[in-house]
């Protein structure tokens, strides 16, 4: 409607301008003339805006960094992905872009080429073609692993070729300033970090309700965590190689540890989740997220299975494990630890104020109160448990956490009647 009205007004303006002089129009019909001019200016501005948007999107750095034929294929692929959805044509142009990358001799392991494959996987996930998205990422992960393994073997054997410097400019030609060429150790760092990120993403896809391959999700998380920790230990032991650059940040490693811990929780292997949550807590600097991790530790202690003293990883942190005389004593120690960590979570979640306070603090408070109530109920302290559940319900409703309020209400109703 707006476009039709604008088109009509613009046509009228052009007709008036073409058949009469501006002075005559302003004298006889000033209001209509003014409206026609505004409509004409609006049409010009709208057209200019469309051109601006077009060039800023389709001629931005994300396209111009590729050779022109590749960039053109990518523009078409993204157009049929986002603007005029047509999966068959989008897939056609994505494939064409990758084929043109081969023809242009682009490095298969460059961020630009791998970025196209990751974009294809993201698009396939968006259109709910989850298994195809997984296939794309699994192939890319395998390629990265193979390159890293081959590079490490060559480095061990001392057969790594030297990186050739860029050719010198010919006489009379200006020198071209280039970024230093990436050596093999720098490339290894980049591909290893990329592989870890892809592996974590695959774990998310395998865990999706449309796929539900939890064992495969767990395997990808285990590989990601073990690889990131192994590389951290290697650097600490051997030092940095030339050109290696920085590795994953503590927050990134902590995120992988936490994801794996949640995977163990889903498998009811709380004794394996606990040490991972503790490691993630040591690496965490966000006070609100620390409270979330403390609550997860409390949950894992509460659900910890009865295992022969000394056999569970967390037993090394519990002096009382050396004197347990019965399963009942062992269970009581787990519940006491769970109570302490739930209380710690509530305390830490309540402390941050102002800009330091994030929604995670409110979430940690509400959930920890409910979990503390459950632990107290397991300890037979029904009155205290009832009080914590009521506090959790009131706080959850106040903060708009309806799901948490409903869960706390269900736990409250499950308590024995006094």
CSV table of C-alpha atoms in Angstrom, one decimal:
chain,number,residue,atom,x,y,z
A,1,UNK,CA,0.0,0.0,0.0
A,2,UNK,CA,2.8,2.4,0.9
A,3,UNK,CA,4.7,1.6,-2.2
A,4,UNK,CA,1.6,2.0,-4.4
A,5,UNK,CA,0.8,5.4,-2.9
A,6,UNK,CA,4.4,6.5,-3.2
A,7,UNK,CA,4.4,5.4,-6.9
A,8,UNK,CA,1.2,7.3,-7.6
A,9,UNK,CA,2.4,10.5,-6.0
A,10,UNK,CA,5.7,10.3,-7.8
A,11,UNK,CA,4.0,9.8,-11.2
A,12,UNK,CA,1.7,12.8,-10.4
A,13,UNK,CA,4.8,14.8,-9.5
A,14,UNK,CA,6.6,13.9,-12.7
A,15,UNK,CA,3.5,14.7,-14.8
A,16,UNK,CA,3.2,18.1,-13.2
A,17,UNK,CA,6.8,19.0,-13.6
A,18,UNK,CA,6.8,17.8,-17.2
A,19,UNK,CA,3.7,19.7,-18.3
A,20,UNK,CA,3.8,22.9,-16.3
A,21,UNK,CA,6.4,25.3,-15.0
A,22,UNK,CA,7.3,25.1,-11.3
A,23,UNK,CA,6.3,28.7,-10.7
A,24,UNK,CA,2.8,28.2,-12.2
A,25,UNK,CA,2.3,25.1,-10.1
A,26,UNK,CA,3.3,26.7,-6.9
A,27,UNK,CA,0.9,29.7,-7.7
A,28,UNK,CA,-2.1,27.6,-8.6
A,29,UNK,CA,-1.8,24.4,-6.4
A,30,UNK,CA,0.8,25.0,-3.8
A,31,UNK,CA,-0.3,22.2,-1.5
A,32,UNK,CA,-0.4,19.6,-4.3
A,33,UNK,CA,2.9,20.8,-5.6
A,34,UNK,CA,4.6,20.5,-2.2
A,35,UNK,CA,3.2,17.0,-1.7
A,36,UNK,CA,4.5,16.0,-5.1
A,37,UNK,CA,7.9,17.3,-4.3
A,38,UNK,CA,8.0,15.5,-1.0
A,39,UNK,CA,6.9,12.3,-2.7
A,40,UNK,CA,9.6,12.6,-5.3
A,41,UNK,CA,12.3,13.3,-2.7
A,42,UNK,CA,10.9,10.3,-0.7
A,43,UNK,CA,11.2,8.0,-3.7
A,44,UNK,CA,14.8,9.2,-4.4
A,45,UNK,CA,15.7,8.7,-0.7
A,46,UNK,CA,14.1,5.2,-0.7
A,47,UNK,CA,16.0,4.2,-3.8
A,48,UNK,CA,19.2,5.5,-2.4
A,49,UNK,CA,18.7,3.6,0.8
A,50,UNK,CA,18.0,0.4,-1.1
A,51,UNK,CA,21.2,0.9,-3.1
A,52,UNK,CA,23.2,1.6,0.1
A,53,UNK,CA,21.9,-1.5,1.8
A,54,UNK,CA,22.6,-3.6,-1.3
A,55,UNK,CA,26.2,-2.5,-1.7
A,56,UNK,CA,26.9,-2.6,2.1
A,57,UNK,CA,25.7,-6.2,2.3
A,58,UNK,CA,26.6,-7.8,-1.1
A,59,UNK,CA,29.8,-5.9,-1.5
A,60,UNK,CA,31.0,-6.0,2.1
A,61,UNK,CA,34.3,-7.6,3.2
A,62,UNK,CA,32.6,-11.0,3.7
A,63,UNK,CA,32.3,-11.2,-0.1
A,64,UNK,CA,35.1,-9.1,-1.5
A,65,UNK,CA,37.8,-11.2,0.2
A,66,UNK,CA,37.0,-13.9,-2.2
A,67,UNK,CA,37.9,-14.0,-6.0
A,68,UNK,CA,35.0,-12.4,-8.0
A,69,UNK,CA,33.5,-15.7,-9.3
A,70,UNK,CA,33.4,-17.1,-5.7
A,71,UNK,CA,31.9,-13.9,-4.3
A,72,UNK,CA,29.2,-13.9,-7.0
A,73,UNK,CA,28.2,-17.5,-6.2
A,74,UNK,CA,28.1,-16.7,-2.5
A,75,UNK,CA,25.9,-13.7,-3.1
A,76,UNK,CA,23.4,-15.9,-4.9
A,77,UNK,CA,23.7,-18.6,-2.2
A,78,UNK,CA,22.9,-16.2,0.6
A,79,UNK,CA,20.2,-14.5,-1.4
A,80,UNK,CA,18.4,-17.8,-1.8
A,81,UNK,CA,19.2,-18.7,1.8
A,82,UNK,CA,17.9,-15.5,3.5
A,83,UNK,CA,16.0,-13.2,1.2
A,84,UNK,CA,14.1,-15.5,-1.3
A,85,UNK,CA,14.3,-18.9,0.4
A,86,UNK,CA,14.9,-21.7,-2.2
A,87,UNK,CA,16.9,-24.5,-0.6
A,88,UNK,CA,17.7,-26.3,-3.9
A,89,UNK,CA,19.1,-23.1,-5.5
A,90,UNK,CA,20.9,-22.1,-2.4
A,91,UNK,CA,22.6,-25.5,-2.1
A,92,UNK,CA,23.5,-25.3,-5.8
A,93,UNK,CA,25.3,-22.0,-5.4
A,94,UNK,CA,27.1,-23.0,-2.1
A,95,UNK,CA,28.5,-26.1,-4.0
A,96,UNK,CA,29.4,-23.8,-6.9
A,97,UNK,CA,31.3,-21.5,-4.5
A,98,UNK,CA,33.3,-24.3,-3.1
A,99,UNK,CA,34.1,-25.7,-6.5
A,100,UNK,CA,35.3,-22.3,-7.6
A,101,UNK,CA,37.5,-22.1,-4.5
A,102,UNK,CA,39.2,-25.3,-5.7
A,103,UNK,CA,39.6,-23.9,-9.2
A,104,UNK,CA,41.1,-20.6,-7.8
A,105,UNK,CA,43.6,-22.7,-5.7
A,106,UNK,CA,42.4,-21.4,-2.3
A,107,UNK,CA,43.7,-23.3,0.7
A,108,UNK,CA,41.1,-25.8,1.9
A,109,UNK,CA,42.1,-25.0,5.4
A,110,UNK,CA,41.9,-21.2,5.2
A,111,UNK,CA,39.3,-19.5,7.4
A,112,UNK,CA,37.6,-18.2,4.2
A,113,UNK,CA,37.0,-21.7,2.7
A,114,UNK,CA,36.2,-23.3,6.0
A,115,UNK,CA,33.9,-20.4,6.7
A,116,UNK,CA,31.8,-21.3,3.7
A,117,UNK,CA,31.4,-24.9,4.9
A,118,UNK,CA,30.5,-23.7,8.4
A,119,UNK,CA,27.9,-21.3,6.9
A,120,UNK,CA,26.5,-24.2,4.9
A,121,UNK,CA,26.1,-26.2,8.1
A,122,UNK,CA,24.5,-23.3,9.9
A,123,UNK,CA,22.0,-22.8,7.0
A,124,UNK,CA,21.2,-26.6,7.0
A,125,UNK,CA,20.5,-26.4,10.7
A,126,UNK,CA,18.3,-23.3,10.1
A,127,UNK,CA,16.1,-25.2,7.6
A,128,UNK,CA,16.0,-28.2,10.1
A,129,UNK,CA,18.2,-30.5,7.9
A,130,UNK,CA,20.1,-31.5,11.0
A,131,UNK,CA,21.7,-34.7,9.7
A,132,UNK,CA,23.1,-33.0,6.7
A,133,UNK,CA,24.4,-30.2,8.9
A,134,UNK,CA,26.1,-32.9,11.0
A,135,UNK,CA,27.6,-34.5,7.9
A,136,UNK,CA,29.1,-31.2,6.8
A,137,UNK,CA,30.7,-30.5,10.2
A,138,UNK,CA,31.9,-34.1,10.7
A,139,UNK,CA,33.7,-34.0,7.3
A,140,UNK,CA,35.3,-30.7,8.2
A,141,UNK,CA,36.3,-32.0,11.7
A,142,UNK,CA,37.9,-35.1,10.1
A,143,UNK,CA,39.8,-32.9,7.6
A,144,UNK,CA,41.2,-30.7,10.4
A,145,UNK,CA,42.2,-33.7,12.5
A,146,UNK,CA,44.0,-35.3,9.6
A,147,UNK,CA,46.0,-32.1,8.8
A,148,UNK,CA,47.0,-31.7,12.5
A,149,UNK,CA,48.0,-35.4,12.8
A,150,UNK,CA,50.1,-35.2,9.6
A,151,UNK,CA,51.7,-31.9,10.7
A,152,UNK,CA,52.6,-33.3,14.1
A,153,UNK,CA,54.1,-36.4,12.5
A,154,UNK,CA,56.3,-34.3,10.2
A,155,UNK,CA,57.4,-32.1,13.1
A,156,UNK,CA,58.4,-35.2,15.1
A,157,UNK,CA,60.3,-36.6,12.2
A,158,UNK,CA,61.9,-33.2,11.4
A,159,UNK,CA,60.5,-33.1,7.9
A,160,UNK,CA,58.4,-30.0,8.1
A,161,UNK,CA,59.1,-27.8,5.0
A,162,UNK,CA,60.1,-24.2,5.6
A,163,UNK,CA,57.6,-21.5,4.8
A,164,UNK,CA,58.8,-19.7,1.7
A,165,UNK,CA,58.9,-15.9,2.0
A,166,UNK,CA,56.7,-13.9,-0.5
A,167,UNK,CA,58.4,-13.3,-3.8
A,168,UNK,CA,60.3,-10.0,-4.1
A,169,UNK,CA,58.7,-7.3,-6.3
A,170,UNK,CA,60.1,-6.9,-9.8
A,171,UNK,CA,62.3,-4.0,-10.6
A,172,UNK,CA,60.2,-0.8,-10.9
A,173,UNK,CA,57.2,-2.3,-9.0
A,174,UNK,CA,56.2,-1.0,-5.6
A,175,UNK,CA,56.7,-3.3,-2.7
A,176,UNK,CA,53.5,-4.9,-1.5
A,177,UNK,CA,53.0,-4.9,2.3
A,178,UNK,CA,51.8,-8.3,3.3
A,179,UNK,CA,50.9,-9.9,6.6
A,180,UNK,CA,53.6,-12.4,7.7
A,181,UNK,CA,52.9,-15.8,6.2
A,182,UNK,CA,51.3,-18.3,8.6
A,183,UNK,CA,53.8,-21.0,9.5
A,184,UNK,CA,52.9,-24.6,10.3
A,185,UNK,CA,52.7,-24.2,14.1
A,186,UNK,CA,50.4,-21.2,13.7
A,187,UNK,CA,48.2,-23.1,11.3
A,188,UNK,CA,48.1,-26.0,13.7
A,189,UNK,CA,46.9,-23.8,16.5
A,190,UNK,CA,44.2,-22.3,14.3
A,191,UNK,CA,43.0,-25.6,13.0
A,192,UNK,CA,43.1,-27.3,16.5
A,193,UNK,CA,41.0,-24.5,18.0
A,194,UNK,CA,38.6,-24.7,15.0
A,195,UNK,CA,38.3,-28.5,15.4
A,196,UNK,CA,37.5,-28.1,19.1
A,197,UNK,CA,34.8,-25.5,18.4
A,198,UNK,CA,33.3,-27.8,15.6
A,199,UNK,CA,33.3,-30.7,18.0
A,200,UNK,CA,31.4,-28.8,20.7
A,201,UNK,CA,28.9,-27.7,18.0
A,202,UNK,CA,28.5,-31.3,16.9
A,203,UNK,CA,27.8,-32.2,20.5
A,204,UNK,CA,25.0,-29.6,20.5
A,205,UNK,CA,23.5,-31.0,17.3
A,206,UNK,CA,23.7,-34.6,18.4
A,207,UNK,CA,21.9,-33.6,21.6
A,208,UNK,CA,19.1,-31.8,19.8
A,209,UNK,CA,15.7,-33.3,20.2
A,210,UNK,CA,15.5,-33.9,16.4
A,211,UNK,CA,18.6,-36.1,16.5
A,212,UNK,CA,19.1,-37.5,20.1
A,213,UNK,CA,22.4,-39.2,19.6
A,214,UNK,CA,23.6,-38.6,23.2
A,215,UNK,CA,26.5,-41.1,23.1
A,216,UNK,CA,27.9,-39.3,20.0
A,217,UNK,CA,27.3,-35.9,21.7
A,218,UNK,CA,29.3,-37.2,24.7
A,219,UNK,CA,32.1,-38.5,22.6
A,220,UNK,CA,32.5,-35.1,20.8
A,221,UNK,CA,32.6,-33.3,24.1
A,222,UNK,CA,35.1,-35.7,25.6
A,223,UNK,CA,37.4,-35.2,22.6
A,224,UNK,CA,37.1,-31.4,22.8
A,225,UNK,CA,37.9,-31.2,26.5
A,226,UNK,CA,40.8,-33.7,26.4
A,227,UNK,CA,42.3,-32.0,23.3
A,228,UNK,CA,42.1,-28.5,24.8
A,229,UNK,CA,43.6,-29.6,28.2
A,230,UNK,CA,46.3,-31.7,26.4
A,231,UNK,CA,47.4,-28.7,24.3
A,232,UNK,CA,47.4,-26.5,27.4
A,233,UNK,CA,49.7,-29.0,29.2
A,234,UNK,CA,51.9,-29.3,26.2
A,235,UNK,CA,52.5,-25.6,26.0
A,236,UNK,CA,53.2,-25.4,29.7
A,237,UNK,CA,55.8,-28.2,29.4
A,238,UNK,CA,57.4,-27.5,26.1
A,239,UNK,CA,56.9,-23.7,25.8
A,240,UNK,CA,55.6,-21.9,22.7
A,241,UNK,CA,56.8,-22.9,19.3
A,242,UNK,CA,57.6,-20.1,16.8
A,243,UNK,CA,54.5,-18.4,15.5
A,244,UNK,CA,52.1,-20.5,17.7
A,245,UNK,CA,50.3,-17.5,19.3
A,246,UNK,CA,47.8,-17.7,22.1
A,247,UNK,CA,45.7,-20.7,22.9
A,248,UNK,CA,42.1,-20.9,24.2
A,249,UNK,CA,41.2,-18.6,27.1
A,250,UNK,CA,40.4,-20.0,30.6
A,251,UNK,CA,36.8,-19.1,30.0
A,252,UNK,CA,36.6,-21.0,26.8
A,253,UNK,CA,38.2,-24.1,28.4
A,254,UNK,CA,35.9,-23.8,31.4
A,255,UNK,CA,32.9,-23.7,29.1
A,256,UNK,CA,34.0,-27.0,27.5
A,257,UNK,CA,34.5,-28.6,30.9
A,258,UNK,CA,31.1,-27.4,32.0
A,259,UNK,CA,29.4,-28.8,28.8
A,260,UNK,CA,31.1,-32.2,29.4
A,261,UNK,CA,30.0,-32.1,33.0
A,262,UNK,CA,26.4,-31.6,32.0
A,263,UNK,CA,26.7,-34.5,29.6
A,264,UNK,CA,27.8,-36.7,32.5
A,265,UNK,CA,24.8,-35.5,34.5
A,266,UNK,CA,22.5,-36.4,31.7
A,267,UNK,CA,24.0,-39.9,31.9
A,268,UNK,CA,23.5,-39.9,35.7
A,269,UNK,CA,27.3,-40.2,36.1
A,270,UNK,CA,27.4,-37.5,38.8
A,271,UNK,CA,30.7,-38.8,40.2
A,272,UNK,CA,32.4,-37.9,36.8
A,273,UNK,CA,30.6,-34.6,36.5
A,274,UNK,CA,31.8,-33.3,39.9
A,275,UNK,CA,35.6,-32.9,39.1
A,276,UNK,CA,34.7,-31.2,35.8
A,277,UNK,CA,32.5,-28.6,37.6
A,278,UNK,CA,35.3,-28.0,40.1
A,279,UNK,CA,37.8,-27.4,37.3
A,280,UNK,CA,35.3,-25.1,35.5
A,281,UNK,CA,34.8,-23.2,38.8
A,282,UNK,CA,38.5,-22.6,39.2
A,283,UNK,CA,38.7,-21.1,35.7
A,284,UNK,CA,35.5,-18.9,36.1
A,285,UNK,CA,35.8,-15.2,36.9
A,286,UNK,CA,32.2,-14.2,36.5
A,287,UNK,CA,30.7,-14.1,40.1
A,288,UNK,CA,27.1,-14.9,38.9
A,289,UNK,CA,28.3,-17.8,36.8
A,290,UNK,CA,30.3,-19.1,39.7
A,291,UNK,CA,27.1,-19.3,41.6
A,292,UNK,CA,25.6,-21.4,38.8
A,293,UNK,CA,28.6,-23.8,38.9
A,294,UNK,CA,28.3,-24.0,42.7
A,295,UNK,CA,24.7,-25.0,42.4
A,296,UNK,CA,25.7,-27.7,39.8
A,297,UNK,CA,28.3,-29.0,42.3
A,298,UNK,CA,25.6,-29.2,45.0
A,299,UNK,CA,23.3,-31.1,42.7
A,300,UNK,CA,26.1,-33.6,41.8
A,301,UNK,CA,26.9,-34.2,45.4
A,302,UNK,CA,23.2,-34.8,46.2
A,303,UNK,CA,23.0,-37.4,43.4
A,304,UNK,CA,26.4,-38.9,43.8
A,305,UNK,CA,26.3,-42.7,43.7
A,306,UNK,CA,27.7,-44.8,46.5
A,307,UNK,CA,31.1,-45.9,45.4
A,308,UNK,CA,33.9,-47.7,47.2
A,309,UNK,CA,35.8,-45.1,49.2
A,310,UNK,CA,38.8,-43.9,47.2
A,311,UNK,CA,37.4,-44.9,43.8
A,312,UNK,CA,35.5,-41.7,43.0
A,313,UNK,CA,37.6,-38.7,41.9
A,314,UNK,CA,36.0,-36.4,44.5
A,315,UNK,CA,37.0,-38.7,47.4
A,316,UNK,CA,40.5,-37.2,47.3
A,317,UNK,CA,39.0,-33.9,48.4
A,318,UNK,CA,37.0,-35.4,51.2
A,319,UNK,CA,39.0,-36.3,54.3
A,320,UNK,CA,36.0,-38.0,55.8
A,321,UNK,CA,36.1,-40.6,53.0
A,322,UNK,CA,38.9,-42.3,54.9
A,323,UNK,CA,36.7,-43.1,57.9
A,324,UNK,CA,33.4,-44.0,56.3
A,325,UNK,CA,32.2,-47.1,58.1
A,326,UNK,CA,29.0,-47.6,56.2
A,327,UNK,CA,27.0,-46.5,53.1
A,328,UNK,CA,24.8,-44.4,55.4
A,329,UNK,CA,27.8,-42.4,56.5
A,330,UNK,CA,29.0,-42.0,53.0
A,331,UNK,CA,25.6,-40.8,51.9
A,332,UNK,CA,25.4,-38.4,54.8
A,333,UNK,CA,28.7,-36.9,53.8
A,334,UNK,CA,27.6,-36.3,50.2
A,335,UNK,CA,24.4,-34.6,51.4
A,336,UNK,CA,26.3,-32.4,53.9
A,337,UNK,CA,28.6,-31.3,51.1
A,338,UNK,CA,25.6,-30.7,48.8
A,339,UNK,CA,24.0,-28.5,51.5
A,340,UNK,CA,27.3,-26.5,51.9
A,341,UNK,CA,27.6,-25.9,48.2
A,342,UNK,CA,23.9,-24.9,47.8
A,343,UNK,CA,24.3,-22.4,50.6
A,344,UNK,CA,27.5,-21.1,49.0
A,345,UNK,CA,25.7,-20.7,45.7
A,346,UNK,CA,22.9,-18.6,47.4
A,347,UNK,CA,25.5,-16.4,49.2
A,348,UNK,CA,27.6,-15.8,46.1
A,349,UNK,CA,24.5,-15.1,43.9
A,350,UNK,CA,23.3,-12.5,46.4
A,351,UNK,CA,26.5,-10.5,46.6
A,352,UNK,CA,26.9,-8.9,43.1
A,353,UNK,CA,25.2,-5.6,42.6
A,354,UNK,CA,24.9,-3.0,39.9
A,355,UNK,CA,26.5,-3.8,36.6
A,356,UNK,CA,28.2,-6.9,38.0
A,357,UNK,CA,24.8,-8.5,38.6
A,358,UNK,CA,23.4,-10.5,35.7
A,359,UNK,CA,20.3,-12.6,35.2
A,360,UNK,CA,22.4,-15.6,36.1
A,361,UNK,CA,22.6,-14.4,39.7
A,362,UNK,CA,18.8,-14.3,40.0
A,363,UNK,CA,18.6,-17.7,38.4
A,364,UNK,CA,21.2,-19.2,40.7
A,365,UNK,CA,19.4,-17.8,43.8
A,366,UNK,CA,16.0,-19.3,42.8
A,367,UNK,CA,17.4,-22.7,41.8
A,368,UNK,CA,19.7,-23.0,44.7
A,369,UNK,CA,17.0,-22.3,47.2
A,370,UNK,CA,14.9,-25.1,45.7
A,371,UNK,CA,17.9,-27.5,45.6
A,372,UNK,CA,18.7,-26.6,49.2
A,373,UNK,CA,15.1,-27.5,50.1
A,374,UNK,CA,15.5,-30.9,48.4
A,375,UNK,CA,18.8,-31.6,50.3
A,376,UNK,CA,17.2,-30.7,53.6
A,377,UNK,CA,14.3,-33.0,52.8
A,378,UNK,CA,16.7,-35.9,52.1
A,379,UNK,CA,18.3,-35.2,55.5
A,380,UNK,CA,14.9,-35.5,57.1
A,381,UNK,CA,14.7,-31.8,58.1
A,382,UNK,CA,11.2,-31.3,56.6
A,383,UNK,CA,10.3,-28.0,58.3
A,384,UNK,CA,13.5,-26.3,57.0
A,385,UNK,CA,12.9,-27.8,53.6
A,386,UNK,CA,9.4,-26.5,53.5
A,387,UNK,CA,10.7,-23.0,54.3
A,388,UNK,CA,13.3,-23.1,51.5
A,389,UNK,CA,10.7,-24.3,48.9
A,390,UNK,CA,8.4,-21.5,49.9
A,391,UNK,CA,11.2,-18.9,49.6
A,392,UNK,CA,12.1,-20.4,46.2
A,393,UNK,CA,8.5,-20.2,45.0
A,394,UNK,CA,8.2,-16.5,46.1
A,395,UNK,CA,11.5,-15.5,44.6
A,396,UNK,CA,10.8,-17.3,41.3
A,397,UNK,CA,7.4,-15.7,40.9
A,398,UNK,CA,8.9,-12.3,41.7
A,399,UNK,CA,11.6,-12.7,39.1
A,400,UNK,CA,9.3,-14.2,36.5
A,401,UNK,CA,10.8,-17.7,36.6
A,402,UNK,CA,7.5,-19.6,36.2
A,403,UNK,CA,9.1,-22.9,35.5
A,404,UNK,CA,11.3,-22.7,38.6
A,405,UNK,CA,8.3,-21.8,40.7
A,406,UNK,CA,6.3,-24.8,39.3
A,407,UNK,CA,9.2,-27.1,40.0
A,408,UNK,CA,9.6,-25.8,43.6
A,409,UNK,CA,5.8,-26.1,44.1
A,410,UNK,CA,5.9,-29.8,43.0
A,411,UNK,CA,8.8,-30.5,45.4
A,412,UNK,CA,6.9,-28.7,48.2
A,413,UNK,CA,3.8,-30.8,47.6
A,414,UNK,CA,5.9,-34.0,47.7
A,415,UNK,CA,6.9,-33.3,51.3
A,416,UNK,CA,5.2,-35.4,54.0
A,417,UNK,CA,2.3,-33.7,55.7
A,418,UNK,CA,3.2,-32.5,59.2
